[in-house]
PDB file of C-alpha atoms in Angstrom:
ATOM      1  CA  ARG A  59       1.760  18.716   9.046  1.00  0.00           C
ATOM      2  CA  LYS A  60      -0.348  15.657   9.363  1.00  0.00           C
ATOM      3  CA  GLU A  61      -3.778  15.860   7.244  1.00  0.00           C
ATOM      4  CA  VAL A  62      -5.654  14.922  10.258  1.00  0.00           C
ATOM      5  CA  GLU A  63      -4.689  15.753  14.218  1.00  0.00           C
ATOM      6  CA  GLN A  64      -6.031  14.411  17.183  1.00  0.00           C
ATOM      7  CA  ASP A  65      -4.964  14.724  20.470  1.00  0.00           C
ATOM      8  CA  PRO A  66      -4.225  11.244  21.404  1.00  0.00           C
ATOM      9  CA  GLY A  67      -5.103  11.311  25.122  1.00  0.00           C
ATOM     10  CA  PRO A  68      -5.445   9.562  27.379  1.00  0.00           C
ATOM     11  CA  PHE A  69      -8.819  10.769  28.598  1.00  0.00           C
ATOM     12  CA  ASN A  70      -9.917   9.111  31.781  1.00  0.00           C
ATOM     13  CA  VAL A  71     -13.041  10.255  32.843  1.00  0.00           C
ATOM     14  CA  PRO A  72     -15.427   8.537  35.729  1.00  0.00           C
ATOM     15  CA  GLU A  73     -18.978   7.475  34.875  1.00  0.00           C
ATOM     16  CA  GLY A  74     -20.933   9.849  34.126  1.00  0.00           C
ATOM     17  CA  ALA A  75     -18.736  12.875  33.100  1.00  0.00           C
ATOM     18  CA  THR A  76     -19.184  14.648  30.113  1.00  0.00           C
ATOM     19  CA  VAL A  77     -16.185  14.216  27.630  1.00  0.00           C
ATOM     20  CA  ALA A  78     -15.116  16.226  24.292  1.00  0.00           C
ATOM     21  CA  PHE A  79     -12.866  15.172  21.853  1.00  0.00           C
ATOM     22  CA  ASN A  80     -11.279  17.390  18.918  1.00  0.00           C
ATOM     23  CA  CYS A  81     -10.176  17.054  15.702  1.00  0.00           C
ATOM     24  CA  THR A  82      -8.370  19.621  13.091  1.00  0.00           C
ATOM     25  CA  TYR A  83      -7.753  18.280   9.430  1.00  0.00           C
ATOM     26  CA  SER A  84      -5.735  19.990   6.857  1.00  0.00           C
ATOM     27  CA  ASN A  85      -7.367  19.834   3.462  1.00  0.00           C
ATOM     28  CA  SER A  86     -10.056  22.468   3.148  1.00  0.00           C
ATOM     29  CA  ALA A  87     -11.697  20.318  -0.142  1.00  0.00           C
ATOM     30  CA  SER A  88     -12.583  17.649   2.461  1.00  0.00           C
ATOM     31  CA  GLN A  89     -15.761  16.724   1.523  1.00  0.00           C
ATOM     32  CA  SER A  90     -16.950  14.100   4.398  1.00  0.00           C
ATOM     33  CA  PHE A  91     -16.272  13.443   8.330  1.00  0.00           C
ATOM     34  CA  PHE A  92     -16.909  10.718  10.750  1.00  0.00           C
ATOM     35  CA  TRP A  93     -15.998  10.036  13.974  1.00  0.00           C
ATOM     36  CA  TYR A  94     -15.144   5.728  14.440  1.00  0.00           C
ATOM     37  CA  ARG A  95     -14.802   3.590  17.401  1.00  0.00           C
ATOM     38  CA  GLN A  96     -11.646   1.342  17.848  1.00  0.00           C
ATOM     39  CA  ASP A  97     -11.767  -1.259  20.484  1.00  0.00           C
ATOM     40  CA  CYS A  98      -8.257  -2.859  21.598  1.00  0.00           C
ATOM     41  CA  ARG A  99      -7.506  -5.332  18.433  1.00  0.00           C
ATOM     42  CA  LYS A 100     -10.633  -4.923  16.598  1.00  0.00           C
ATOM     43  CA  GLU A 101     -11.195  -2.769  13.216  1.00  0.00           C
ATOM     44  CA  PRO A 102     -12.851   0.719  13.511  1.00  0.00           C
ATOM     45  CA  LYS A 103     -16.670   0.624  13.702  1.00  0.00           C
ATOM     46  CA  LEU A 104     -18.406   3.434  12.440  1.00  0.00           C
ATOM     47  CA  LEU A 105     -19.869   5.915  14.959  1.00  0.00           C
ATOM     48  CA  MET A 106     -21.473   8.451  13.476  1.00  0.00           C
ATOM     49  CA  SER A 107     -20.823  10.762  10.234  1.00  0.00           C
ATOM     50  CA  VAL A 108     -20.234  14.537  10.811  1.00  0.00           C
ATOM     51  CA  TYR A 109     -22.599  17.168   9.043  1.00  0.00           C
ATOM     52  CA  SER A 110     -22.048  21.118   9.063  1.00  0.00           C
ATOM     53  CA  SER A 111     -25.122  21.713  10.977  1.00  0.00           C
ATOM     54  CA  GLY A 112     -24.223  19.480  13.832  1.00  0.00           C
ATOM     55  CA  ASN A 113     -25.989  15.724  14.460  1.00  0.00           C
ATOM     56  CA  GLU A 114     -26.900  14.269  17.657  1.00  0.00           C
ATOM     57  CA  ASP A 115     -27.200  10.234  18.403  1.00  0.00           C
ATOM     58  CA  GLY A 116     -28.179   9.598  21.908  1.00  0.00           C
ATOM     59  CA  ARG A 117     -25.522  11.244  24.288  1.00  0.00           C
ATOM     60  CA  PHE A 118     -23.128  11.462  21.234  1.00  0.00           C
ATOM     61  CA  THR A 119     -22.958  14.733  19.902  1.00  0.00           C
ATOM     62  CA  ALA A 120     -20.756  15.808  16.985  1.00  0.00           C
ATOM     63  CA  GLN A 121     -20.097  19.109  15.257  1.00  0.00           C
ATOM     64  CA  LEU A 122     -18.284  20.465  12.316  1.00  0.00           C
ATOM     65  CA  ASN A 123     -16.599  23.671  12.104  1.00  0.00           C
ATOM     66  CA  ARG A 124     -15.440  24.199   7.967  1.00  0.00           C
ATOM     67  CA  ALA A 125     -14.395  27.296   8.445  1.00  0.00           C
ATOM     68  CA  SER A 126     -11.992  26.397  11.292  1.00  0.00           C
ATOM     69  CA  GLN A 127     -11.257  23.129   9.966  1.00  0.00           C
ATOM     70  CA  TYR A 128     -12.570  21.237  13.185  1.00  0.00           C
ATOM     71  CA  ILE A 129     -14.392  18.341  14.177  1.00  0.00           C
ATOM     72  CA  SER A 130     -15.600  17.729  17.752  1.00  0.00           C
ATOM     73  CA  LEU A 131     -17.157  14.676  19.247  1.00  0.00           C
ATOM     74  CA  LEU A 132     -19.099  15.373  22.851  1.00  0.00           C
ATOM     75  CA  ILE A 133     -20.227  12.010  24.843  1.00  0.00           C
ATOM     76  CA  ARG A 134     -22.685  12.882  27.617  1.00  0.00           C
ATOM     77  CA  ASP A 135     -22.849  10.735  30.382  1.00  0.00           C
ATOM     78  CA  SER A 136     -20.252   8.586  29.453  1.00  0.00           C
ATOM     79  CA  LYS A 137     -20.489   4.325  30.477  1.00  0.00           C
ATOM     80  CA  LEU A 138     -17.615   1.978  30.954  1.00  0.00           C
ATOM     81  CA  SER A 139     -18.237   0.520  27.683  1.00  0.00           C
ATOM     82  CA  ASP A 140     -17.673   3.750  26.022  1.00  0.00           C
ATOM     83  CA  SER A 141     -13.784   2.964  26.642  1.00  0.00           C
ATOM     84  CA  ALA A 142     -12.004   3.007  23.167  1.00  0.00           C
ATOM     85  CA  THR A 143     -10.122   5.305  21.147  1.00  0.00           C
ATOM     86  CA  TYR A 144     -12.127   7.492  18.580  1.00  0.00           C
ATOM     87  CA  LEU A 145     -10.696   8.301  15.512  1.00  0.00           C
ATOM     88  CA  CYS A 146     -11.290  11.268  13.423  1.00  0.00           C
ATOM     89  CA  VAL A 147     -11.636  10.136   9.762  1.00  0.00           C
ATOM     90  CA  VAL A 148     -11.990  12.698   6.940  1.00  0.00           C
ATOM     91  CA  ARG A 149     -12.536  11.869   3.139  1.00  0.00           C
ATOM     92  CA  ASN A 150     -11.147  14.094   0.941  1.00  0.00           C
ATOM     93  CA  SER A 151     -12.870  12.717  -2.554  1.00  0.00           C
ATOM     94  CA  GLY A 152     -13.562   9.169  -3.994  1.00  0.00           C
ATOM     95  CA  TYR A 153     -13.465   6.363  -1.896  1.00  0.00           C
ATOM     96  CA  ALA A 154     -10.066   7.273   0.551  1.00  0.00           C
ATOM     97  CA  LEU A 155     -10.210   7.812   3.936  1.00  0.00           C
ATOM     98  CA  ASN A 156      -7.692   9.976   6.141  1.00  0.00           C
ATOM     99  CA  PHE A 157      -7.516   8.698   9.288  1.00  0.00           C
ATOM    100  CA  GLY A 158      -6.458  10.298  12.798  1.00  0.00           C
ATOM    101  CA  LYS A 159      -4.176   8.415  14.974  1.00  0.00           C
ATOM    102  CA  GLY A 160      -7.123   8.298  17.685  1.00  0.00           C
ATOM    103  CA  THR A 161      -7.937  10.006  21.500  1.00  0.00           C
ATOM    104  CA  SER A 162      -8.089   7.355  23.825  1.00  0.00           C
ATOM    105  CA  LEU A 163     -11.028   7.059  26.375  1.00  0.00           C
ATOM    106  CA  LEU A 164     -10.996   5.318  29.787  1.00  0.00           C
ATOM    107  CA  VAL A 165     -13.969   5.705  31.736  1.00  0.00           C
ATOM    108  CA  THR A 166     -13.862   4.483  35.341  1.00  0.00           C
ATOM    109  CA  PRO A 167     -16.047   3.513  38.026  1.00  0.00           C
TER     110      PRO A 167
ATOM    111  CA  GLY B 160     -24.040 -10.800  10.156  1.00  0.00           C
ATOM    112  CA  ALA B 161     -20.436  -9.924   9.314  1.00  0.00           C
ATOM    113  CA  VAL B 162     -20.147  -8.042   5.759  1.00  0.00           C
ATOM    114  CA  VAL B 163     -16.432  -8.666   5.197  1.00  0.00           C
ATOM    115  CA  SER B 164     -14.305 -11.338   7.022  1.00  0.00           C
ATOM    116  CA  GLN B 165     -10.316 -11.805   6.934  1.00  0.00           C
ATOM    117  CA  HIS B 166      -8.343 -14.860   7.489  1.00  0.00           C
ATOM    118  CA  PRO B 167      -6.471 -15.744   8.934  1.00  0.00           C
ATOM    119  CA  SER B 168      -7.396 -13.690  11.978  1.00  0.00           C
ATOM    120  CA  ARG B 169      -4.182 -13.941  13.803  1.00  0.00           C
ATOM    121  CA  VAL B 170      -1.044 -15.386  12.378  1.00  0.00           C
ATOM    122  CA  ILE B 171       2.598 -16.374  13.743  1.00  0.00           C
ATOM    123  CA  CYS B 172       5.237 -17.158  11.478  1.00  0.00           C
ATOM    124  CA  LYS B 173       9.162 -17.181  11.038  1.00  0.00           C
ATOM    125  CA  SER B 174      11.501 -14.543   9.794  1.00  0.00           C
ATOM    126  CA  GLY B 175      12.058 -14.899   6.083  1.00  0.00           C
ATOM    127  CA  THR B 176       8.663 -16.872   5.418  1.00  0.00           C
ATOM    128  CA  SER B 177       5.690 -15.475   3.218  1.00  0.00           C
ATOM    129  CA  VAL B 178       2.009 -14.975   4.741  1.00  0.00           C
ATOM    130  CA  LYS B 179      -1.047 -14.435   2.948  1.00  0.00           C
ATOM    131  CA  ILE B 180      -4.218 -12.466   4.041  1.00  0.00           C
ATOM    132  CA  GLU B 181      -7.210 -13.065   2.496  1.00  0.00           C
ATOM    133  CA  CYS B 182      -9.864 -10.287   2.603  1.00  0.00           C
ATOM    134  CA  ARG B 183     -13.824 -11.577   1.492  1.00  0.00           C
ATOM    135  CA  SER B 184     -16.863  -9.272   0.741  1.00  0.00           C
ATOM    136  CA  LEU B 185     -19.424 -11.789   1.853  1.00  0.00           C
ATOM    137  CA  ASP B 186     -22.717  -9.840   0.320  1.00  0.00           C
ATOM    138  CA  PHE B 187     -21.766  -7.429  -2.020  1.00  0.00           C
ATOM    139  CA  GLN B 188     -19.426  -6.555  -4.752  1.00  0.00           C
ATOM    140  CA  ALA B 189     -16.473  -4.634  -3.434  1.00  0.00           C
ATOM    141  CA  THR B 190     -15.634  -2.688  -6.333  1.00  0.00           C
ATOM    142  CA  THR B 191     -12.524  -1.305  -4.342  1.00  0.00           C
ATOM    143  CA  MET B 192     -10.473  -2.653  -1.558  1.00  0.00           C
ATOM    144  CA  PHE B 193      -8.139  -1.148   0.896  1.00  0.00           C
ATOM    145  CA  TRP B 194      -5.154  -2.578   2.875  1.00  0.00           C
ATOM    146  CA  TYR B 195      -4.276  -0.840   6.156  1.00  0.00           C
ATOM    147  CA  ARG B 196      -1.424  -1.648   8.555  1.00  0.00           C
ATOM    148  CA  GLN B 197      -1.857  -0.344  12.056  1.00  0.00           C
ATOM    149  CA  PHE B 198       0.986  -0.259  14.873  1.00  0.00           C
ATOM    150  CA  PRO B 199       0.287  -0.046  18.165  1.00  0.00           C
ATOM    151  CA  LYS B 200      -0.664   2.998  19.498  1.00  0.00           C
ATOM    152  CA  GLN B 201      -0.999   4.303  15.883  1.00  0.00           C
ATOM    153  CA  SER B 202      -3.386   5.585  13.379  1.00  0.00           C
ATOM    154  CA  LEU B 203      -4.458   2.905  10.620  1.00  0.00           C
ATOM    155  CA  MET B 204      -2.083   3.831   7.550  1.00  0.00           C
ATOM    156  CA  LEU B 205      -2.927   3.086   4.453  1.00  0.00           C
ATOM    157  CA  MET B 206      -0.832   0.668   1.942  1.00  0.00           C
ATOM    158  CA  ALA B 207      -2.551   0.315  -1.229  1.00  0.00           C
ATOM    159  CA  THR B 208      -5.824   0.610  -3.040  1.00  0.00           C
ATOM    160  CA  SER B 209      -7.008  -2.468  -5.450  1.00  0.00           C
ATOM    161  CA  ASN B 210      -9.825  -2.327  -7.836  1.00  0.00           C
ATOM    162  CA  GLU B 211     -10.799  -5.731  -9.076  1.00  0.00           C
ATOM    163  CA  GLY B 212      -9.258  -6.838 -12.206  1.00  0.00           C
ATOM    164  CA  SER B 213      -6.317  -4.070 -12.061  1.00  0.00           C
ATOM    165  CA  LYS B 214      -3.068  -3.784 -10.178  1.00  0.00           C
ATOM    166  CA  ALA B 215      -2.869  -2.056  -6.726  1.00  0.00           C
ATOM    167  CA  THR B 216      -2.001   1.668  -6.048  1.00  0.00           C
ATOM    168  CA  TYR B 217       0.405   1.459  -3.510  1.00  0.00           C
ATOM    169  CA  GLU B 218       1.181   4.793  -1.230  1.00  0.00           C
ATOM    170  CA  GLN B 219       4.521   6.084  -1.086  1.00  0.00           C
ATOM    171  CA  GLY B 220       7.064   4.208   0.890  1.00  0.00           C
ATOM    172  CA  VAL B 221       5.057   0.866   0.846  1.00  0.00           C
ATOM    173  CA  GLU B 222       7.216  -1.957  -1.167  1.00  0.00           C
ATOM    174  CA  LYS B 223       4.989  -3.118  -3.899  1.00  0.00           C
ATOM    175  CA  ASP B 224       7.308  -5.928  -4.414  1.00  0.00           C
ATOM    176  CA  LYS B 225       7.269  -7.023  -0.551  1.00  0.00           C
ATOM    177  CA  PHE B 226       3.496  -6.658  -0.033  1.00  0.00           C
ATOM    178  CA  LEU B 227       1.853  -8.274  -3.163  1.00  0.00           C
ATOM    179  CA  ILE B 228      -1.628  -7.259  -3.689  1.00  0.00           C
ATOM    180  CA  ASN B 229      -3.975  -9.761  -5.949  1.00  0.00           C
ATOM    181  CA  HIS B 230      -7.729  -8.152  -6.180  1.00  0.00           C
ATOM    182  CA  ALA B 231      -9.142 -11.045  -8.719  1.00  0.00           C
ATOM    183  CA  SER B 232     -12.561 -11.085  -8.016  1.00  0.00           C
ATOM    184  CA  LEU B 233     -15.384  -8.704  -6.968  1.00  0.00           C
ATOM    185  CA  THR B 234     -15.173 -10.815  -3.377  1.00  0.00           C
ATOM    186  CA  LEU B 235     -11.891 -11.486  -2.742  1.00  0.00           C
ATOM    187  CA  SER B 236      -8.335  -9.224  -2.256  1.00  0.00           C
ATOM    188  CA  THR B 237      -5.518 -11.345  -1.219  1.00  0.00           C
ATOM    189  CA  LEU B 238      -2.536  -9.416   0.635  1.00  0.00           C
ATOM    190  CA  THR B 239       1.196 -11.268   0.668  1.00  0.00           C
ATOM    191  CA  VAL B 240       3.820 -10.138   2.851  1.00  0.00           C
ATOM    192  CA  THR B 241       6.330 -11.295   1.204  1.00  0.00           C
ATOM    193  CA  SER B 242      10.069 -12.658   3.441  1.00  0.00           C
ATOM    194  CA  ALA B 243       8.295 -11.221   6.320  1.00  0.00           C
ATOM    195  CA  HIS B 244      10.365  -9.586   8.847  1.00  0.00           C
ATOM    196  CA  PRO B 245       9.904  -8.437  12.756  1.00  0.00           C
ATOM    197  CA  GLU B 246       9.486  -4.818  11.751  1.00  0.00           C
ATOM    198  CA  ASP B 247       6.128  -6.355   9.795  1.00  0.00           C
ATOM    199  CA  SER B 248       4.496  -7.639  12.843  1.00  0.00           C
ATOM    200  CA  SER B 249       1.490  -5.068  12.934  1.00  0.00           C
ATOM    201  CA  PHE B 250      -2.495  -5.528  12.651  1.00  0.00           C
ATOM    202  CA  TYR B 251      -3.159  -5.346   8.893  1.00  0.00           C
ATOM    203  CA  ILE B 252      -7.114  -4.359   8.301  1.00  0.00           C
ATOM    204  CA  CYS B 253      -8.948  -4.476   4.772  1.00  0.00           C
ATOM    205  CA  ARG B 254     -11.641  -1.628   3.917  1.00  0.00           C
ATOM    206  CA  VAL B 255     -14.087  -2.405   1.201  1.00  0.00           C
ATOM    207  CA  THR B 256     -16.427  -0.211  -0.897  1.00  0.00           C
ATOM    208  CA  GLY B 257     -19.501  -1.013  -2.973  1.00  0.00           C
ATOM    209  CA  ALA B 258     -20.618   0.924  -6.091  1.00  0.00           C
ATOM    210  CA  GLY B 259     -22.138   3.481  -3.571  1.00  0.00           C
ATOM    211  CA  LEU B 260     -20.312   4.842  -0.830  1.00  0.00           C
ATOM    212  CA  GLU B 261     -21.203   2.072   1.359  1.00  0.00           C
ATOM    213  CA  GLN B 262     -17.606   0.719   3.259  1.00  0.00           C
ATOM    214  CA  TYR B 263     -16.931  -1.893   5.544  1.00  0.00           C
ATOM    215  CA  PHE B 264     -13.972  -3.062   7.533  1.00  0.00           C
ATOM    216  CA  GLY B 265     -12.522  -6.301   7.959  1.00  0.00           C
ATOM    217  CA  PRO B 266     -12.250  -8.098  11.370  1.00  0.00           C
ATOM    218  CA  GLY B 267      -8.079  -7.608  11.024  1.00  0.00           C
ATOM    219  CA  THR B 268      -5.448  -9.780  10.951  1.00  0.00           C
ATOM    220  CA  ARG B 269      -2.787  -9.797  13.638  1.00  0.00           C
ATOM    221  CA  LEU B 270       0.688 -10.488  11.918  1.00  0.00           C
ATOM    222  CA  THR B 271       3.548 -11.922  14.545  1.00  0.00           C
ATOM    223  CA  VAL B 272       6.934 -12.411  12.775  1.00  0.00           C
ATOM    224  CA  THR B 273       9.460 -14.054  15.354  1.00  0.00           C
TER     225      THR B 273
END
């Protein structure tokens, strides 16, 4: 079983829609959780960290459920510029990160 | 400005040749550098972890004699793909971390082996 699993999509949504991505991780001792965004042929960029209490950054809301080992990302009022691949990332200990395969999002006019 | 640079950004080489990719941290001392490889529509796969002045730790299945990593200073790590084959064509990305938990990705190097 892969350490971090995501639905690869693609998710095709119209502008203005709300879309949610889910991610599960296998290591119950995982310590930190992140969502990264990766555009085609570019390096991943940190979108937001994910905390147990849930956190919001503008149109983006991230949730963490440690009991279910589940992480989510909600994007409201989708913009064309949100089209990208969203990577669920988990840190167990130290500096090593485990990446999911990513979920592809395409926002259409 | 960019915190981490990679050079070259794109390289095409012939099968059997070697290619060196540099990863430089520009504004801070990178105690640990990670090298990843990403094939199309795949996740980033960690190849190796290197600490300045010591030998790199390679992930299972990554040949250390084929992918030579040198982390000679706190600002520079190099990955050399030796005797490259077409199946080595990929996107190679470095990630650097400092003394705290700050971390930055390089912009990546796209390698095409013909």
